[in-house]
PDB file of C-alpha atoms in Angstrom:
ATOM      1  CA  MET A   8      42.047  36.623 144.292  1.00 62.00           C
ATOM      2  CA  ARG A   9      41.911  33.618 146.619  1.00 76.00           C
ATOM      3  CA  GLY A  10      44.930  31.679 147.799  1.00 89.00           C
ATOM      4  CA  TYR A  11      48.516  32.794 148.124  1.00 94.00           C
ATOM      5  CA  PHE A  12      51.881  32.401 146.459  1.00 95.00           C
ATOM      6  CA  GLY A  13      55.544  32.598 147.264  1.00 96.00           C
ATOM      7  CA  VAL A  14      58.581  33.193 145.076  1.00 96.00           C
ATOM      8  CA  GLY A  15      61.973  31.588 145.428  1.00 94.00           C
ATOM      9  CA  VAL A  16      65.356  31.043 143.837  1.00 92.00           C
ATOM     10  CA  ASP A  17      67.653  28.039 143.630  1.00 93.00           C
ATOM     11  CA  GLY A  18      71.375  28.820 143.897  1.00 85.00           C
ATOM     12  CA  ILE A  19      71.246  32.486 142.913  1.00 80.00           C
ATOM     13  CA  SER A  20      74.583  34.301 142.972  1.00 75.00           C
ATOM     14  CA  LYS A  21      74.075  37.818 141.580  1.00 74.00           C
ATOM     15  CA  PRO A  22      72.829  40.467 144.041  1.00 73.00           C
ATOM     16  CA  MET A  23      71.183  42.637 141.354  1.00 76.00           C
ATOM     17  CA  ASN A  24      69.167  39.697 139.988  1.00 78.00           C
ATOM     18  CA  LEU A  25      68.122  38.672 143.482  1.00 79.00           C
ATOM     19  CA  GLY A  26      67.030  42.223 144.279  1.00 78.00           C
ATOM     20  CA  ASN A  27      65.107  42.485 141.029  1.00 82.00           C
ATOM     21  CA  LEU A  28      63.172  39.260 141.665  1.00 88.00           C
ATOM     22  CA  VAL A  29      62.506  40.198 145.300  1.00 86.00           C
ATOM     23  CA  ARG A  30      61.126  43.569 144.185  1.00 85.00           C
ATOM     24  CA  ILE A  31      58.912  41.937 141.538  1.00 90.00           C
ATOM     25  CA  ALA A  32      57.606  39.399 144.069  1.00 90.00           C
ATOM     26  CA  HIS A  33      56.779  42.264 146.443  1.00 86.00           C
ATOM     27  CA  ALA A  34      55.094  44.289 143.682  1.00 89.00           C
ATOM     28  CA  PHE A  35      52.822  41.365 142.786  1.00 91.00           C
ATOM     29  CA  ASP A  36      51.978  40.874 146.491  1.00 88.00           C
ATOM     30  CA  ALA A  37      53.777  37.595 147.171  1.00 92.00           C
ATOM     31  CA  SER A  38      53.118  36.097 150.593  1.00 92.00           C
ATOM     32  CA  PHE A  39      56.743  35.047 151.144  1.00 93.00           C
ATOM     33  CA  PHE A  40      60.152  34.791 149.480  1.00 92.00           C
ATOM     34  CA  PHE A  41      62.647  31.939 149.806  1.00 93.00           C
ATOM     35  CA  SER A  42      66.073  30.849 148.625  1.00 90.00           C
ATOM     36  CA  ILE A  43      67.518  27.364 148.261  1.00 93.00           C
ATOM     37  CA  ALA A  44      71.292  26.815 148.389  1.00 85.00           C
ATOM     38  CA  PRO A  45      71.995  30.523 147.927  1.00 77.00           C
ATOM     39  CA  ARG A  46      75.448  31.771 147.109  1.00 70.00           C
ATOM     40  CA  LEU A  47      74.595  35.011 148.891  1.00 67.00           C
ATOM     41  CA  LYS A  48      72.315  36.189 151.704  1.00 63.00           C
ATOM     42  CA  LEU A  49      68.840  37.574 151.080  1.00 62.00           C
ATOM     43  CA  SER A  50      70.020  40.774 152.768  1.00 64.00           C
ATOM     44  CA  ASP A  51      72.468  41.188 149.842  1.00 63.00           C
ATOM     45  CA  ALA A  52      69.576  41.772 147.436  1.00 59.00           C
ATOM     46  CA  GLN A  53      70.573  44.887 145.517  1.00 55.00           C
ATOM     47  CA  SER A  54      68.073  46.855 143.406  1.00 59.00           C
ATOM     48  CA  ASP A  55      65.206  46.067 145.792  1.00 57.00           C
ATOM     49  CA  THR A  56      64.088  49.654 146.194  1.00 57.00           C
ATOM     50  CA  SER A  57      60.726  48.465 147.560  1.00 58.00           C
ATOM     51  CA  ARG A  58      62.362  47.253 150.782  1.00 62.00           C
ATOM     52  CA  ALA A  59      60.567  43.920 150.571  1.00 57.00           C
ATOM     53  CA  GLN A  60      62.331  42.457 153.607  1.00 69.00           C
ATOM     54  CA  GLY A  61      60.225  44.683 155.823  1.00 70.00           C
ATOM     55  CA  ALA A  62      57.010  43.647 154.103  1.00 70.00           C
ATOM     56  CA  LEU A  63      57.132  39.884 153.572  1.00 82.00           C
ATOM     57  CA  PRO A  64      58.779  36.914 155.261  1.00 80.00           C
ATOM     58  CA  PHE A  65      62.122  35.685 153.886  1.00 86.00           C
ATOM     59  CA  TYR A  66      63.230  32.060 154.278  1.00 89.00           C
ATOM     60  CA  SER A  67      66.597  30.543 153.417  1.00 89.00           C
ATOM     61  CA  PHE A  68      67.197  26.799 153.033  1.00 93.00           C
ATOM     62  CA  ALA A  69      70.777  25.499 152.892  1.00 92.00           C
ATOM     63  CA  GLN A  70      69.897  22.646 150.522  1.00 93.00           C
ATOM     64  CA  PRO A  71      66.859  21.392 148.574  1.00 94.00           C
ATOM     65  CA  ALA A  72      66.062  18.704 151.158  1.00 94.00           C
ATOM     66  CA  ASP A  73      65.560  21.459 153.770  1.00 95.00           C
ATOM     67  CA  LEU A  74      62.784  23.214 151.802  1.00 95.00           C
ATOM     68  CA  ARG A  75      59.538  23.514 153.755  1.00 96.00           C
ATOM     69  CA  LEU A  76      56.361  24.980 152.297  1.00 96.00           C
ATOM     70  CA  PRO A  77      52.952  25.606 153.859  1.00 94.00           C
ATOM     71  CA  LEU A  78      50.503  22.702 153.893  1.00 94.00           C
ATOM     72  CA  GLY A  79      48.850  22.339 150.478  1.00 95.00           C
ATOM     73  CA  CYS A  80      51.310  24.666 148.730  1.00 97.00           C
ATOM     74  CA  ARG A  81      52.403  23.335 145.309  1.00 97.00           C
ATOM     75  CA  LEU A  82      55.968  23.872 144.109  1.00 98.00           C
ATOM     76  CA  VAL A  83      56.126  25.209 140.537  1.00 98.00           C
ATOM     77  CA  GLY A  84      59.523  25.169 138.869  1.00 97.00           C
ATOM     78  CA  VAL A  85      60.158  27.676 136.088  1.00 96.00           C
ATOM     79  CA  GLU A  86      62.649  26.039 133.762  1.00 93.00           C
ATOM     80  CA  ILE A  87      63.234  25.235 130.107  1.00 91.00           C
ATOM     81  CA  THR A  88      62.885  21.460 129.905  1.00 90.00           C
ATOM     82  CA  ASP A  89      61.441  19.224 127.204  1.00 91.00           C
ATOM     83  CA  ASP A  90      58.521  18.124 129.364  1.00 92.00           C
ATOM     84  CA  ALA A  91      57.712  21.542 130.905  1.00 95.00           C
ATOM     85  CA  VAL A  92      54.234  22.960 130.278  1.00 96.00           C
ATOM     86  CA  GLU A  93      54.218  26.203 128.310  1.00 95.00           C
ATOM     87  CA  LEU A  94      53.079  29.022 130.581  1.00 95.00           C
ATOM     88  CA  PRO A  95      50.033  30.059 128.475  1.00 94.00           C
ATOM     89  CA  ARG A  96      48.695  26.485 128.832  1.00 95.00           C
ATOM     90  CA  PHE A  97      49.328  26.243 132.580  1.00 96.00           C
ATOM     91  CA  HIS A  98      46.579  26.455 135.197  1.00 95.00           C
ATOM     92  CA  HIS A  99      48.130  28.041 138.297  1.00 96.00           C
ATOM     93  CA  PRO A 100      47.429  26.356 141.642  1.00 96.00           C
ATOM     94  CA  THR A 101      45.608  28.540 144.155  1.00 95.00           C
ATOM     95  CA  ARG A 102      48.410  27.937 146.683  1.00 96.00           C
ATOM     96  CA  ALA A 103      51.778  27.939 144.933  1.00 97.00           C
ATOM     97  CA  ALA A 104      55.473  28.581 145.398  1.00 98.00           C
ATOM     98  CA  TYR A 105      57.324  29.488 142.190  1.00 98.00           C
ATOM     99  CA  VAL A 106      61.027  28.666 142.097  1.00 97.00           C
ATOM    100  CA  PHE A 107      63.487  30.079 139.561  1.00 95.00           C
ATOM    101  CA  GLY A 108      66.992  28.873 138.726  1.00 90.00           C
ATOM    102  CA  ALA A 109      70.251  30.715 139.110  1.00 79.00           C
ATOM    103  CA  GLU A 110      72.049  32.652 136.433  1.00 70.00           C
ATOM    104  CA  ARG A 111      73.824  30.516 133.820  1.00 72.00           C
ATOM    105  CA  PHE A 112      72.469  27.380 135.493  1.00 75.00           C
ATOM    106  CA  SER A 113      69.180  25.537 135.672  1.00 85.00           C
ATOM    107  CA  LEU A 114      67.167  24.437 138.651  1.00 92.00           C
ATOM    108  CA  SER A 115      69.120  21.747 140.455  1.00 92.00           C
ATOM    109  CA  PRO A 116      68.038  18.136 139.805  1.00 93.00           C
ATOM    110  CA  GLN A 117      66.905  17.891 143.448  1.00 95.00           C
ATOM    111  CA  VAL A 118      64.661  20.953 143.147  1.00 95.00           C
ATOM    112  CA  LEU A 119      63.270  19.783 139.796  1.00 95.00           C
ATOM    113  CA  LYS A 120      62.397  16.439 141.372  1.00 95.00           C
ATOM    114  CA  ALA A 121      60.594  18.220 144.237  1.00 96.00           C
ATOM    115  CA  CYS A 122      58.441  20.290 141.851  1.00 97.00           C
ATOM    116  CA  ASP A 123      54.771  19.415 141.438  1.00 97.00           C
ATOM    117  CA  PHE A 124      54.815  21.224 138.090  1.00 97.00           C
ATOM    118  CA  VAL A 125      57.458  22.613 135.740  1.00 97.00           C
ATOM    119  CA  VAL A 126      56.529  25.457 133.390  1.00 97.00           C
ATOM    120  CA  LYS A 127      58.463  27.283 130.713  1.00 95.00           C
ATOM    121  CA  ILE A 128      58.012  30.658 129.122  1.00 95.00           C
ATOM    122  CA  PRO A 129      57.767  30.100 125.351  1.00 94.00           C
ATOM    123  CA  THR A 130      60.734  32.243 124.308  1.00 91.00           C
ATOM    124  CA  ARG A 131      63.503  31.519 121.795  1.00 89.00           C
ATOM    125  CA  PHE A 132      66.167  31.505 124.519  1.00 87.00           C
ATOM    126  CA  SER A 133      66.604  31.922 128.267  1.00 86.00           C
ATOM    127  CA  ILE A 134      65.791  35.329 129.771  1.00 85.00           C
ATOM    128  CA  ASN A 135      66.816  37.180 132.955  1.00 86.00           C
ATOM    129  CA  VAL A 136      65.446  35.673 136.177  1.00 87.00           C
ATOM    130  CA  GLY A 137      63.726  38.936 137.155  1.00 87.00           C
ATOM    131  CA  MET A 138      62.023  39.206 133.775  1.00 91.00           C
ATOM    132  CA  ALA A 139      60.936  35.562 134.003  1.00 93.00           C
ATOM    133  CA  GLY A 140      59.499  36.244 137.455  1.00 94.00           C
ATOM    134  CA  ALA A 141      57.526  39.239 136.201  1.00 95.00           C
ATOM    135  CA  ILE A 142      56.075  37.244 133.300  1.00 96.00           C
ATOM    136  CA  VAL A 143      55.043  34.283 135.470  1.00 97.00           C
ATOM    137  CA  LEU A 144      53.492  36.457 138.182  1.00 95.00           C
ATOM    138  CA  TYR A 145      51.647  38.593 135.635  1.00 95.00           C
ATOM    139  CA  ASP A 146      50.283  35.410 134.061  1.00 95.00           C
ATOM    140  CA  ARG A 147      49.109  34.281 137.515  1.00 94.00           C
ATOM    141  CA  LEU A 148      47.412  37.629 138.079  1.00 93.00           C
ATOM    142  CA  ILE A 149      45.628  37.517 134.722  1.00 90.00           C
ATOM    143  CA  SER A 150      44.639  33.861 135.180  1.00 89.00           C
ATOM    144  CA  LEU A 151      43.415  33.963 138.780  1.00 88.00           C
ATOM    145  CA  GLY A 152      42.755  37.639 139.451  1.00 80.00           C
ATOM    146  CA  GLY A 153      39.110  37.719 138.380  1.00 75.00           C
ATOM    147  CA  TYR A 154      39.673  39.551 135.117  1.00 76.00           C
ATOM    148  CA  GLY A 155      37.134  38.848 132.402  1.00 73.00           C
ATOM    149  CA  ALA A 156      37.829  37.937 128.814  1.00 73.00           C
ATOM    150  CA  ARG A 157      39.957  40.332 126.822  1.00 71.00           C
ATOM    151  CA  PRO A 158      38.151  42.807 124.575  1.00 71.00           C
ATOM    152  CA  VAL A 159      37.412  41.891 120.991  1.00 69.00           C
ATOM    153  CA  GLY A 160      38.434  45.289 119.596  1.00 67.00           C
ATOM    154  CA  THR A 161      41.682  47.182 119.827  1.00 67.00           C
ATOM    155  CA  GLY A 162      42.056  49.600 122.714  1.00 65.00           C
ATOM    156  CA  GLY A 163      39.757  47.918 125.210  1.00 61.00           C
ATOM    157  CA  LYS A 164      36.478  48.533 123.395  1.00 58.00           C
ATOM    158  CA  GLY A 165      33.922  45.771 123.403  1.00 55.00           C
ATOM    159  CA  ALA A 166      34.791  44.138 126.696  1.00 55.00           C
ATOM    160  CA  GLU A 167      31.948  43.893 129.117  1.00 58.00           C
ATOM    161  CA  ILE A 168      32.814  44.462 132.715  1.00 59.00           C
ATOM    162  CA  PRO A 169      30.552  42.381 134.913  1.00 61.00           C
ATOM    163  CA  PRO A 170      28.340  44.461 137.200  1.00 65.00           C
ATOM    164  CA  LEU A 171      29.032  44.500 140.913  1.00 71.00           C
ATOM    165  CA  HIS A 172      27.040  41.921 142.808  1.00 67.00           C
ATOM    166  CA  ALA A 173      23.955  43.305 144.540  1.00 75.00           C
ATOM    167  CA  TRP A 174      22.508  41.406 147.457  1.00 73.00           C
ATOM    168  CA  GLY A 175      18.775  40.937 147.337  1.00 75.00           C
ATOM    169  CA  ALA A 176      16.215  39.931 149.895  1.00 75.00           C
ATOM    170  CA  PRO A 177      16.692  36.505 151.463  1.00 72.00           C
ATOM    171  CA  LEU A 178      15.191  33.619 149.558  1.00 72.00           C
ATOM    172  CA  ALA A 179      12.614  31.699 151.559  1.00 72.00           C
ATOM    173  CA  LYS A 180      10.162  29.005 150.656  1.00 72.00           C
ATOM    174  CA  PRO A 181       6.574  29.989 151.301  1.00 76.00           C
ATOM    175  CA  ARG A 182       5.084  28.286 154.340  1.00 76.00           C
ATOM    176  CA  GLU A 183       2.548  25.623 153.749  1.00 75.00           C
ATOM    177  CA  GLU A 184      -0.601  26.048 155.794  1.00 68.00           C
TER     178      GLU A 184
END
């Protein structure tokens, strides 16, 4: 899969939720993790049994205006708003940073304004931030990870796996004499 992605939170306050999202970001091979206006330190992330802090960079920004992303990286807010794109209809940017809101709150108005895109998971009600992170990152993997179409039949039968590419002899135009 080409590109990269980061995962972040806006105003998170529960150590177990932070740890869960950090662990999920690490499991899906995020390039970095960030927090905006956190109510706790990234080192407080409980339930991160993967020890993500030793494997990927962590950034903390005191307020939304301080947020800095790599050049060309698109900020994708995950939030239930009327104008948000439903996740199954969303085309993930190759270079993206996904930001999730805090417990019991939404993304701050400043963070929402900074987002290039806002997506929502089509559920009946709000779900845990870690679960939302897993769903969004799995959708990214399925969308951009080079997986072919799903099988027609139940159990994986009927799907054709493309053959590995085989390099042939160089193509050359015949010389004119």
